[in-house]
Amino acid sequence: MVPDVSTPTTGEAAAAPRPAEPRSALRALASARGTSVIGALLVSVLAASFLVEGFASGRNAGFVVLDIAAIALIALPMTLVIITGEIDLSVASTLGLTSAVMGQLWVAGLPLETIVPFCLVLGAVLGAVNGLLVTVAGLPSLAVTIGTMALYRGLAYVILGDRAVADFPLSWTGGATSRIPGTPIPWVAVLILVLALVFGVLLHSTAFGRSLYAIGSNDEAARFSGISVGRTKLWLFVATGAVAALAGVFWTLQYGSARADNAAGLELSVVAAVLLGGVSIFGGVGALPGVLGGVLLLGTIRNALQLADVSSDTLSIVTGLLLVVSVVAPNAVARMRARRPGPGAPRSRRPGGPDVPRPFSSRTER
Amino acid sequence: MSAPTTEAPLQEHGGGDVRSSRRLRQVRELGILLALVLLIAATTAVNPGFLSSQSIDDLLLGATLLTILAVGQTLVVITRSVDLSVGSVLGLSAFAVGTLFVSFPGLPVPVVALAGVLLGAVCGAVNGALVATARVPALVVTLGTLYVFRGIDYWWASGTQINAADMPASFLGLGRTSVLGVPVPALIALGVVVAAGWYLRSYRSGRELYAIGSEPHAARLSGIPVDRRIFGAFVVNGALAGLAGVLYAARFGTLDATVGSGLELEVVAAAVVGGVAIFGGSGTVYGAALGAVLLTTIGSALPVLRVNAFWQEAVVGLLILVAIGMDRLLAVRAARRLRGGESRGA
């Protein structure tokens, strides 16, 4: 009846499948992936400049930045979370709930100078709820954040229903989309850059950042080497929540409307951008420049296609294909390399052949 | 098919003792059933009209699609994968069914229905091929194909909409015909649940899905054709999403490119609430089906209970958290019992 699949839980079995050598090759590949994304970005910008009317203008560059601002902001902490081997799918709902609270407090007559800090704290609290459930209760982050995704979005609807609050003062809404004087670049680009620097330095030049890779590679080993895994993950979730709330405040002012369904589905775009930037969904691999490249690549391609009057349906095909190809390509390369028999190389089956198996074997061995 | 009864070594992550885990699962499913009964009882107490035959039909019809999708998702999740593209596959299949009726008005209904199911199976085969042969994490691949299938749907529909008038009455009547008082789509869903449950319980390849999910590497070493099994699970899941698309078309009649958007997370939620572990290796289709029915019932019970309908999504979210929290508690207690109460050395 039940197959006996009890394995010893010692580390030997778990460590066996991956010899150390391909692992470093994978590392190198991943960083190459980050570079190749930036390469793809440059190529697509150049191509779009020559081929698409009106793409290569400063004004348009400003539009691209405004378009991807929320995704870029949330992708920064999300990168750190995914590097530790966790994921947060509740970010878009955090954004929506922040937006709803902002609208409700504005209707209640509070000044925005009070509302905005409150919303950021709220975001941090929402992130902390995720983090506590993952670290203290020991639940899988994928399941937890699917749950809080529904919970936070639901609370947003409870607070604001299907109403929209759109009477924010022009000085604030205009300020959100205003450009740096004398340039076509919106101020939000500065915000993104500052945060990118903060998270980039944190990830790539501090012991804390190195510990994230250790956790993502093997959190048991990280724990034994003295890294406080739980506390680290908790703070990452808090940071993700706070940044998602910041994106929510910006989103609300940018579009001048607080709604419960703001940014529905954005979590998928954020995850897509991060994975496109060469971060491994299994954790332990990835870099922030690649992620920024991934976000910009998505934004550039979408913008260029829109300008070229390509319908929006093709956009989602392109987004999806980009994502699949960006993950399949390095894997295929790695497997081609693994096929060359070398010492300790894992014996792999015939790779990628279109061997279509019969989905069901109708034999029942009783 | 008798399981070799070996001394099960200590297990950290559930699994291990087969008997206790089976008991846990039964407790789990009873728990959902109890919640469902309590919910229905409370709602009926507040408003006796809730259990009139009309609303039972509505409930069954509403739960049909989600149940079928949750069963398919369970097959995939058990193998430690996930398929986020089911909403898009459902939409694509529903639109294909409508288009076939518009283009070839004379086609018999079963042929069109089969075409919808086959289209879903093809989408599932694409996912399965990418996951099984390219060894790419399913979460990433199906996130990609979610966009791709939806994009194809948009491109195909290109802003048009298919209405009930374009489809034959015999097809649209599917949702309104009953056998022994049960609507036909609900019977189909029931058949799917029983067939999948029977397959997972009694067939070797069905048991192997659990083995793959518990420990993929061990499964590979013990000679299970892991890639082929995962591919098979994705194909079946795609076919079931296609079937759900056909039933959607029959029930709602109005089809555009947005059908089934955002459905994937509700499906995963139903499976998770039903006790299907997100990291594979445990769970049953009965649990997933109960989870789907529970989620649907909550949706229709809230307005009757005079609760603001906007609470629905928040309640679903809470339910997911409670469900996985309970699973965790039970697993921890089971592990402690297996260890004979000795505490782990720090």
XYZ file of C-alpha atoms in Angstrom:
712
model
C 0.000 0.000 0.000
C 2.315 2.671 1.192
C 5.768 2.841 -0.258
C 8.361 2.738 2.417
C 10.330 5.874 1.779
C 11.848 6.415 5.151
C 15.306 7.808 4.767
C 17.809 8.493 7.455
C 17.659 12.137 8.339
C 21.356 12.512 8.709
C 22.923 15.089 6.473
C 24.703 12.470 4.342
C 21.730 11.639 2.205
C 20.795 15.245 1.748
C 24.303 16.306 0.846
C 24.971 13.459 -1.542
C 23.169 14.594 -4.673
C 25.210 17.704 -5.218
C 28.946 17.426 -5.310
C 30.759 20.617 -4.455
C 32.211 21.268 -7.860
C 29.070 21.870 -9.961
C 27.762 24.003 -7.139
C 30.446 26.609 -7.683
C 29.811 26.298 -11.405
C 26.169 27.018 -10.689
C 27.218 30.036 -8.675
C 29.278 31.304 -11.554
C 26.379 30.667 -13.894
C 24.008 32.578 -11.684
C 26.214 35.606 -11.560
C 26.600 35.238 -15.300
C 22.826 35.244 -15.429
C 22.705 38.570 -13.643
C 25.196 39.925 -16.150
C 23.310 38.474 -19.088
C 20.138 40.182 -17.894
C 21.930 43.521 -17.882
C 23.292 42.671 -21.330
C 19.782 41.856 -22.538
C 18.626 45.162 -21.059
C 21.238 47.141 -22.999
C 20.434 45.292 -26.215
C 16.689 45.868 -25.845
C 17.181 49.558 -25.014
C 19.371 50.009 -28.094
C 17.017 48.049 -30.320
C 13.989 49.944 -29.044
C 15.751 53.282 -29.559
C 16.340 52.517 -33.222
C 13.126 50.700 -33.993
C 10.448 52.360 -31.886
C 9.285 55.884 -32.533
C 9.372 58.023 -29.413
C 11.133 55.489 -27.183
C 14.468 57.237 -26.881
C 13.209 60.437 -25.293
C 13.827 61.647 -21.787
C 10.121 62.065 -21.239
C 9.523 58.442 -22.108
C 12.316 57.310 -19.800
C 10.473 59.131 -17.038
C 7.313 57.222 -17.868
C 9.173 53.911 -17.722
C 10.470 54.786 -14.259
C 7.021 55.757 -13.003
C 5.567 52.572 -14.467
C 7.958 50.235 -12.701
C 8.456 52.256 -9.497
C 6.304 50.060 -7.252
C 7.730 46.818 -8.682
C 11.295 48.133 -8.352
C 10.786 49.204 -4.731
C 9.304 45.889 -3.601
C 11.761 43.813 -5.633
C 14.663 45.099 -3.496
C 13.717 43.515 -0.145
C 12.078 40.605 -1.998
C 15.499 39.763 -3.432
C 16.904 39.364 0.083
C 13.929 37.262 1.161
C 14.234 34.914 -1.828
C 18.006 34.624 -1.351
C 17.339 33.235 2.131
C 15.112 30.615 0.505
C 11.802 32.136 1.596
C 9.191 34.016 -0.436
C 6.599 36.698 0.299
C 3.505 36.624 -1.895
C 1.566 39.036 0.329
C 3.357 42.202 -0.840
C 0.688 43.372 -3.270
C -1.994 42.875 -0.617
C 0.116 44.830 1.889
C 0.254 47.580 -0.714
C -3.519 47.442 -1.156
C -4.234 47.433 2.577
C -1.885 50.393 3.080
C -3.685 52.226 0.310
C -7.083 51.482 1.858
C -5.979 52.621 5.325
C -4.510 55.759 3.813
C -7.804 56.563 2.128
C -9.859 55.837 5.222
C -7.649 57.984 7.482
C -7.760 60.809 4.946
C -11.549 60.643 4.946
C -11.395 60.700 8.757
C -9.617 64.028 8.463
C -6.059 63.250 9.541
C -3.245 65.168 7.874
C -1.076 63.240 5.410
C 2.019 64.081 7.497
C 0.541 61.768 10.159
C -0.971 59.206 7.784
C 2.172 58.366 5.832
C 4.382 57.404 8.822
C 1.457 55.454 10.262
C 1.103 53.528 7.001
C 4.813 52.662 6.952
C 4.609 51.358 10.524
C 1.508 49.397 9.545
C 3.437 47.804 6.687
C 6.243 46.831 9.042
C 3.701 45.248 11.386
C 2.094 43.307 8.526
C 5.535 42.094 7.506
C 6.276 41.143 11.109
C 3.127 38.996 11.193
C 4.455 37.071 8.177
C 7.891 36.847 9.721
C 6.651 35.603 13.106
C 4.473 32.945 11.488
C 7.447 31.754 9.440
C 10.150 31.901 12.095
C 8.435 31.352 15.449
C 5.634 29.048 14.331
C 7.886 27.372 11.769
C 5.366 27.444 8.922
C 6.377 27.387 5.238
C 6.523 30.952 3.928
C 4.841 30.049 0.643
C 1.708 28.859 2.433
C 1.793 31.610 5.069
C 2.060 34.429 2.566
C -0.665 32.954 0.359
C -2.794 33.089 3.503
C -1.851 36.632 4.468
C -2.210 37.642 0.835
C -5.909 36.803 1.063
C -6.167 38.142 4.635
C -4.617 41.559 3.958
C -6.492 42.040 0.695
C -9.678 41.045 2.491
C -9.027 43.556 5.280
C -8.452 46.222 2.644
C -11.933 45.507 1.288
C -13.372 45.506 4.800
C -11.906 48.964 5.410
C -12.738 50.624 2.124
C -15.215 48.304 0.402
C -15.412 49.086 -3.280
C -15.187 52.817 -2.726
C -12.314 54.931 -3.967
C -10.881 57.917 -2.123
C -9.563 60.329 -4.692
C -9.540 63.786 -3.086
C -5.916 63.876 -2.002
C -4.353 67.342 -2.196
C -2.740 68.159 -5.524
C 0.506 69.176 -3.850
C 0.995 65.559 -2.740
C -0.300 63.731 -5.816
C 1.596 66.058 -8.131
C 4.656 65.699 -5.948
C 4.651 61.943 -6.339
C 5.003 62.150 -10.093
C 7.005 65.383 -10.281
C 10.351 65.382 -12.032
C 13.728 66.572 -10.850
C 13.965 70.206 -12.078
C 15.722 70.437 -15.417
C 15.565 66.692 -16.067
C 12.827 64.336 -17.228
C 13.595 61.918 -14.382
C 10.941 61.690 -11.651
C 11.949 62.106 -8.018
C 10.907 58.548 -7.274
C 13.961 57.371 -9.226
C 16.097 58.930 -6.486
C 14.099 57.068 -3.842
C 14.586 53.784 -5.713
C 18.308 54.418 -6.111
C 18.804 55.281 -2.437
C 16.959 52.154 -1.323
C 18.815 50.072 -3.903
C 22.093 51.373 -2.487
C 21.006 50.581 1.064
C 19.900 47.039 0.216
C 22.841 46.522 -2.161
C 25.431 47.494 0.433
C 23.616 45.416 3.024
C 23.560 42.356 0.784
C 26.957 42.547 -0.860
C 29.255 44.275 1.631
C 28.212 43.274 5.108
C 28.494 40.137 7.193
C 24.723 40.224 7.478
C 24.449 40.022 3.701
C 26.856 37.101 3.497
C 24.841 35.303 6.129
C 21.763 35.510 3.872
C 23.536 33.419 1.247
C 24.571 30.961 3.935
C 20.976 30.654 5.125
C 19.725 30.183 1.592
C 22.296 27.520 0.791
C 21.639 25.515 3.933
C 19.893 27.066 6.866
C 20.699 24.160 9.164
C 24.403 24.668 8.551
C 23.954 28.420 8.942
C 22.319 27.868 12.313
C 25.191 25.687 13.481
C 27.705 28.270 12.370
C 26.141 30.789 14.735
C 23.867 32.767 12.444
C 20.579 33.631 14.103
C 18.478 32.410 11.203
C 15.079 33.162 12.716
C 15.856 36.741 13.669
C 17.414 37.438 10.267
C 14.375 36.160 8.376
C 12.025 38.046 10.688
C 13.735 41.370 9.941
C 13.699 40.665 6.211
C 9.941 40.132 6.302
C 9.534 43.337 8.337
C 11.603 45.242 5.775
C 9.574 43.767 2.919
C 6.332 44.814 4.588
C 7.591 48.341 5.246
C 8.810 48.807 1.661
C 5.551 47.379 0.295
C 3.732 49.979 2.418
C 5.998 52.692 1.028
C 5.124 51.471 -2.460
C 1.461 51.606 -1.397
C 1.739 55.238 -0.301
C 3.500 56.099 -3.546
C 0.994 54.142 -5.648
C -1.940 55.919 -3.985
C -0.459 59.373 -4.593
C 0.793 58.512 -8.079
C -2.648 57.502 -9.311
C -4.416 59.890 -6.937
C -6.790 57.217 -5.740
C -6.921 54.934 -2.690
C -8.646 51.659 -3.511
C -8.794 48.241 -1.908
C -7.882 46.523 -5.167
C -4.822 48.637 -5.894
C -1.944 46.625 -7.377
C -3.868 43.335 -7.418
C -1.604 40.690 -8.888
C 1.544 42.793 -8.549
C 3.212 40.107 -6.411
C 3.610 37.935 -9.493
C 5.314 40.732 -11.427
C 7.685 41.363 -8.517
C 8.623 37.686 -8.206
C 8.994 37.466 -11.989
C 11.355 40.465 -12.009
C 13.472 39.049 -9.184
C 13.760 35.614 -10.803
C 14.470 37.232 -14.165
C 17.379 39.019 -12.467
C 19.095 35.715 -11.802
C 17.985 34.993 -8.232
C 17.384 31.305 -7.615
C 13.984 30.375 -6.216
C 15.803 27.829 -4.045
C 17.789 30.546 -2.315
C 21.488 31.082 -1.875
C 22.097 32.571 -5.324
C 21.584 36.006 -6.836
C 22.663 39.623 -6.817
C 20.913 42.965 -6.588
C 22.264 44.581 -9.807
C 20.825 41.670 -11.761
C 17.435 42.218 -10.127
C 17.435 45.917 -10.998
C 18.325 44.847 -14.524
C 15.404 42.425 -14.489
C 12.954 45.100 -13.349
C 14.212 47.562 -15.969
C 14.186 44.894 -18.681
C 10.528 44.116 -17.978
C 9.666 47.829 -17.922
C 11.609 48.620 -21.091
C 10.170 45.774 -23.137
C 6.623 46.513 -22.042
C 7.018 50.220 -22.735
C 8.626 49.668 -26.152
C 5.912 47.221 -27.191
C 3.204 49.625 -26.038
C 4.775 52.458 -28.021
C 5.041 50.183 -31.035
C 1.281 49.602 -30.722
C 1.688 45.957 -29.893
C -1.407 44.869 -28.034
C -1.200 44.326 -24.317
C -1.903 40.600 -24.671
C 1.461 40.101 -26.339
C 3.005 41.810 -23.306
C 2.000 39.022 -20.977
C 3.192 36.392 -23.459
C 6.565 38.148 -23.578
C 6.727 38.468 -19.777
C 5.990 34.789 -19.311
C 8.369 33.596 -22.006
C 11.148 35.790 -20.634
C 10.674 34.256 -17.220
C 10.629 30.672 -18.477
C 13.581 31.134 -20.824
C 15.646 32.920 -18.180
C 15.296 29.910 -15.917
C 15.421 27.118 -18.472
C 18.450 28.385 -20.380
C 21.032 28.256 -17.582
C 19.674 24.900 -16.458
C 20.007 23.492 -19.944
C 23.574 24.797 -20.150
C 24.406 23.290 -16.776
C 23.020 19.935 -17.842
C 24.907 19.987 -21.125
C 28.072 20.545 -19.106
C 27.167 17.823 -16.678
C 26.887 15.388 -19.568
C 30.606 15.538 -20.175
C 31.737 12.722 -17.970
C 34.090 14.025 -15.383
C 35.096 12.888 -11.915
C 32.150 13.144 -9.632
C 29.885 14.536 -12.283
C 26.325 13.431 -11.631
C 25.080 10.935 -14.166
C 22.088 12.523 -15.746
C 19.508 11.036 -17.999
C 19.260 12.019 -21.606
C 18.536 15.711 -21.195
C 15.639 17.546 -22.660
C 14.596 14.973 -25.210
C 10.956 15.141 -26.142
C 10.332 11.762 -24.651
C 6.618 11.810 -24.076
C 5.773 9.180 -21.549
C 2.435 7.551 -21.182
C 0.917 9.520 -18.344
C -0.606 6.490 -16.690
C 0.736 3.052 -16.431
C -2.395 0.993 -16.269
C -0.643 -1.813 -14.503
C -1.614 -2.320 -10.944
C 0.810 -4.477 -9.158
C -1.055 -6.032 -6.359
C 0.203 -4.560 -2.024
C 1.283 -4.816 1.504
C 3.646 -2.248 2.843
C 6.824 -3.691 4.217
C 6.630 -3.062 7.909
C 10.077 -1.951 8.795
C 11.137 -0.154 11.895
C 10.512 3.418 10.867
C 13.467 5.516 11.896
C 12.937 8.855 13.571
C 11.643 11.438 11.215
C 11.942 15.152 11.597
C 9.403 16.193 8.999
C 6.239 14.250 9.641
C 6.081 11.165 7.440
C 7.660 8.325 9.325
C 5.037 6.331 11.084
C 2.464 5.497 8.450
C -0.332 4.591 10.805
C -0.133 7.737 12.878
C 0.060 9.917 9.795
C -3.018 8.248 8.379
C -4.830 8.844 11.638
C -3.708 12.460 11.518
C -5.156 12.814 8.052
C -8.469 11.373 9.111
C -8.564 13.763 12.069
C -7.724 16.507 9.626
C -10.531 15.693 7.198
C -12.998 15.214 10.028
C -12.004 18.656 11.263
C -12.863 20.283 7.944
C -16.093 18.322 7.737
C -16.983 19.449 11.251
C -16.245 23.074 10.356
C -18.423 22.709 7.275
C -21.311 21.187 9.237
C -21.027 23.857 11.953
C -21.015 26.601 9.365
C -24.062 25.227 7.576
C -25.869 24.613 10.893
C -25.171 28.121 12.167
C -26.226 29.693 8.901
C -29.399 27.636 8.736
C -30.216 28.601 12.319
C -29.964 32.261 11.404
C -31.801 31.879 8.131
C -33.746 28.644 7.534
C -33.911 29.453 3.839
C -30.199 28.763 3.479
C -30.738 25.052 3.042
C -33.562 25.252 0.541
C -33.013 23.011 -2.448
C -32.293 25.943 -4.704
C -29.351 27.119 -2.663
C -28.002 23.596 -2.251
C -27.905 23.424 -6.019
C -26.130 26.788 -6.108
C -23.647 25.597 -3.518
C -22.907 22.398 -5.400
C -22.557 24.226 -8.696
C -20.347 26.871 -7.141
C -18.102 24.292 -5.538
C -17.856 22.202 -8.709
C -15.168 24.155 -10.532
C -13.041 24.764 -7.456
C -13.291 21.102 -6.444
C -12.140 19.822 -9.825
C -9.261 22.294 -9.894
C -8.281 21.482 -6.298
C -8.173 17.750 -7.088
C -5.829 18.368 -10.018
C -3.696 20.733 -7.965
C -3.448 18.105 -5.232
C -1.879 15.591 -7.628
C 0.762 18.175 -8.518
C 1.368 19.514 -5.002
C 1.811 15.982 -3.602
C 4.858 15.616 -5.855
C 6.329 18.773 -4.295
C 5.463 20.926 -7.318
C 2.795 23.548 -7.782
C 0.827 24.714 -10.825
C -0.035 28.398 -10.804
C -1.226 28.393 -14.412
C -4.552 26.595 -13.834
C -6.613 29.808 -13.899
C -5.178 30.703 -17.290
C -5.666 27.154 -18.599
C -9.299 27.228 -17.487
C -9.814 30.549 -19.273
C -8.124 29.334 -22.439
C -10.135 26.121 -22.496
C -13.429 27.926 -21.829
C -12.764 30.352 -24.659
C -11.758 27.516 -27.005
C -15.057 25.767 -26.293
C -17.016 28.926 -27.072
C -15.010 29.570 -30.239
C -15.590 26.020 -31.489
C -19.343 26.443 -31.058
C -19.237 29.762 -32.919
C -17.065 28.493 -35.786
C -18.648 25.058 -36.241
C -22.268 25.370 -35.076
C -23.013 21.738 -35.967
C -20.393 20.105 -33.759
C -21.748 17.619 -31.217
C -21.335 18.709 -27.590
C -19.141 15.764 -26.451
C -16.596 16.463 -29.206
C -16.287 20.101 -28.148
C -16.028 19.141 -24.491
C -13.292 16.655 -25.318
C -11.451 19.343 -27.279
C -11.527 21.616 -24.219
C -10.147 18.861 -21.999
C -7.440 18.011 -24.551
C -6.373 21.639 -24.832
C -5.978 21.691 -21.053
C -3.940 18.487 -21.212
C -1.654 20.065 -23.820
C -1.088 23.087 -21.552
C -0.380 20.685 -18.689
C 2.063 18.794 -20.911
C 3.930 22.048 -21.620
C 4.240 22.708 -17.882
C 5.154 19.117 -17.149
C 7.794 18.958 -19.880
C 9.431 22.138 -18.595
C 9.349 20.989 -14.977
C 10.290 17.350 -15.515
C 12.805 17.501 -18.347
C 14.332 20.934 -17.834
C 14.270 20.406 -14.043
C 13.141 23.954 -13.446
C 11.272 24.766 -10.237
C 7.571 24.409 -10.894
C 6.730 27.658 -9.135
C 8.786 29.615 -11.659
C 7.706 27.713 -14.763
C 4.010 27.847 -13.996
C 4.279 31.519 -13.041
C 5.689 32.032 -16.541
C 3.076 29.905 -18.282
C 0.374 31.705 -16.279
C 1.307 34.824 -18.234
C 1.847 32.982 -21.520
C -1.471 31.098 -21.554
C -3.347 34.214 -20.446
C -1.600 36.183 -23.187
C -2.596 33.605 -25.796
C -6.142 33.852 -24.481
C -6.131 37.656 -24.879
C -4.568 37.446 -28.314
C -7.136 34.879 -29.402
C -10.113 36.756 -27.967
C -8.736 40.139 -29.063
C -11.417 42.002 -27.183
C -14.374 39.958 -28.356
C -16.844 38.232 -26.105
C -18.823 35.049 -26.662
C -22.362 35.023 -25.328
C -24.756 32.302 -24.333
C -26.689 32.874 -27.547
C -23.716 31.562 -29.533
C -23.840 28.168 -27.858
C -26.336 25.315 -28.265
C -29.029 25.013 -25.618
C -28.177 21.375 -24.962
C -24.691 22.441 -23.841
C -25.887 25.325 -21.697
C -28.487 23.031 -20.161
C -25.723 20.880 -18.640
C -25.674 23.012 -15.542
C -29.416 22.847 -15.118
C -30.013 19.143 -15.658
C -30.080 16.952 -12.602
C -29.742 13.234 -12.069
C -31.461 12.066 -8.867
C -31.639 15.688 -7.754
C -27.917 16.340 -8.123
C -26.757 18.724 -10.875
C -24.692 17.027 -13.586
C -21.547 19.186 -13.085
C -21.543 18.269 -9.395
C -21.763 14.592 -10.371
C -18.807 15.066 -12.712
C -16.824 16.686 -9.901
C -17.746 13.846 -7.564
C -16.595 11.337 -10.173
C -13.288 13.174 -10.529
C -12.733 13.192 -6.754
C -13.539 9.500 -6.322
C -11.457 8.452 -9.334
C -8.441 10.488 -8.256
C -8.772 9.321 -4.649
C -8.992 5.707 -5.735
C -6.007 6.110 -8.042
C -3.842 7.729 -5.358
C -4.802 5.096 -2.812
C -4.637 1.879 -4.776
C -2.350 2.237 -7.738
C 1.357 1.854 -7.609
C 1.997 4.979 -9.660
C -0.378 6.869 -7.370
C 1.595 5.830 -4.291
C 4.776 6.800 -6.083
C 3.550 10.393 -6.283
C 3.643 10.498 -2.475
C 7.097 8.931 -2.444
C 8.379 11.585 -4.845
C 6.969 14.353 -2.696
C 8.355 12.982 0.561
C 11.894 12.638 -0.696
C 12.553 13.104 -4.424
C 16.104 11.882 -4.238
C 15.235 8.682 -2.411
C 12.402 8.118 -4.876
C 14.852 8.424 -7.760
C 17.285 6.033 -6.118
C 14.573 3.470 -5.492
C 13.856 3.301 -9.185
C 10.703 5.387 -9.421
C 10.504 7.153 -12.798
C 10.281 10.544 -11.081
C 10.240 12.745 -14.190
C 7.578 10.667 -15.890
C 5.353 10.704 -12.795
C 5.646 14.475 -12.344
C 4.940 14.960 -16.046
C 1.872 12.745 -15.707
C 0.607 14.720 -12.708
C 0.902 17.968 -14.663
C -0.886 16.522 -17.709
C -3.778 15.246 -15.601
C -3.966 18.557 -13.748
C -4.054 20.410 -17.075
C -6.788 18.106 -18.372
C -8.836 18.732 -15.225
C -8.352 22.491 -15.610
C -9.566 22.048 -19.194
C -12.611 20.138 -17.931
C -13.286 22.951 -15.468
C -13.101 25.371 -18.396
C -15.704 23.355 -20.316
C -18.023 23.343 -17.292
C -17.452 27.081 -16.822
C -18.515 27.715 -20.402
C -21.617 25.550 -19.946
C -22.605 27.263 -16.720
C -21.939 30.943 -17.346
C -22.227 31.209 -21.113
C -20.505 34.602 -21.208
C -16.847 34.184 -22.117
C -14.056 36.679 -22.592
C -10.299 36.681 -22.101
C -10.443 37.373 -18.374
C -12.211 34.141 -17.379
C -10.459 32.443 -14.473
C -8.058 35.286 -13.691
C -6.633 35.049 -10.200
C -8.250 31.669 -9.631
C -4.960 29.864 -9.085
C -4.450 31.119 -5.559
C -7.953 30.144 -4.504
C -7.224 26.653 -5.808
C -3.959 26.386 -3.893
C -5.784 27.755 -0.853
C -8.466 25.063 -1.105
C -5.821 22.344 -1.250
C -3.859 23.827 1.660
C -6.980 24.197 3.797
C -7.773 20.593 2.906
C -4.528 19.425 4.481
C -2.383 18.999 1.372
C 1.128 19.890 2.510
C 2.603 22.588 0.295
C 5.957 20.788 0.290
C 4.550 17.556 -0.945
C 4.295 14.016 0.312
C 1.001 14.196 2.134
C -2.638 15.064 1.674
C -5.631 13.549 -0.055
C -7.969 14.678 -2.805
C -10.890 14.207 -0.409
C -9.379 16.802 1.893
C -8.792 19.159 -1.013
C -12.377 18.693 -2.208
C -13.668 19.386 1.299
C -11.467 22.482 1.402
C -12.966 23.677 -1.874
C -16.523 23.085 -0.635
C -15.736 24.874 2.635
C -14.329 27.939 0.860
C -17.340 28.087 -1.450
C -19.776 27.668 1.439
C -18.134 30.503 3.352
C -18.661 32.686 0.327
C -22.378 31.989 0.204
C -22.940 31.844 3.978
C -21.541 35.276 4.823
C -24.292 37.325 3.163
C -26.915 35.100 4.815
C -25.258 35.663 8.192
C -25.538 39.399 7.504
C -21.787 39.677 7.560
C -20.405 42.290 5.239
C -19.521 40.362 2.075
C -16.192 42.126 2.028
C -15.091 39.915 4.937
C -15.032 36.856 2.718
C -11.474 37.116 1.501
C -10.137 37.973 4.942
C -11.884 34.921 6.418
C -10.392 32.707 3.704
C -6.942 34.051 4.529
C -7.425 33.387 8.225
C -8.660 29.893 7.431
C -5.499 29.118 5.457
C -3.333 30.296 8.347
C -5.347 28.286 10.874
C -5.163 25.210 8.646
C -1.400 25.245 8.188
C -0.931 26.154 11.855
C -2.978 23.133 12.914
C -1.040 20.862 10.558
C 2.164 22.111 12.072
C 0.913 21.529 15.623
C -0.198 17.994 14.801
C 3.078 17.225 13.060
C 5.120 18.507 15.988
C 3.084 16.473 18.453
C 3.328 13.361 16.312
C 7.076 13.780 16.023
C 7.363 14.207 19.790
C 5.290 11.074 20.390
C 7.483 9.139 17.987
C 10.578 10.241 19.827
C 9.092 8.831 22.986
C 8.821 12.232 24.580
C 12.543 12.828 24.788
C 13.483 16.402 24.075
C 15.828 17.265 21.285
C 19.335 18.073 22.328
C 19.899 21.747 21.761
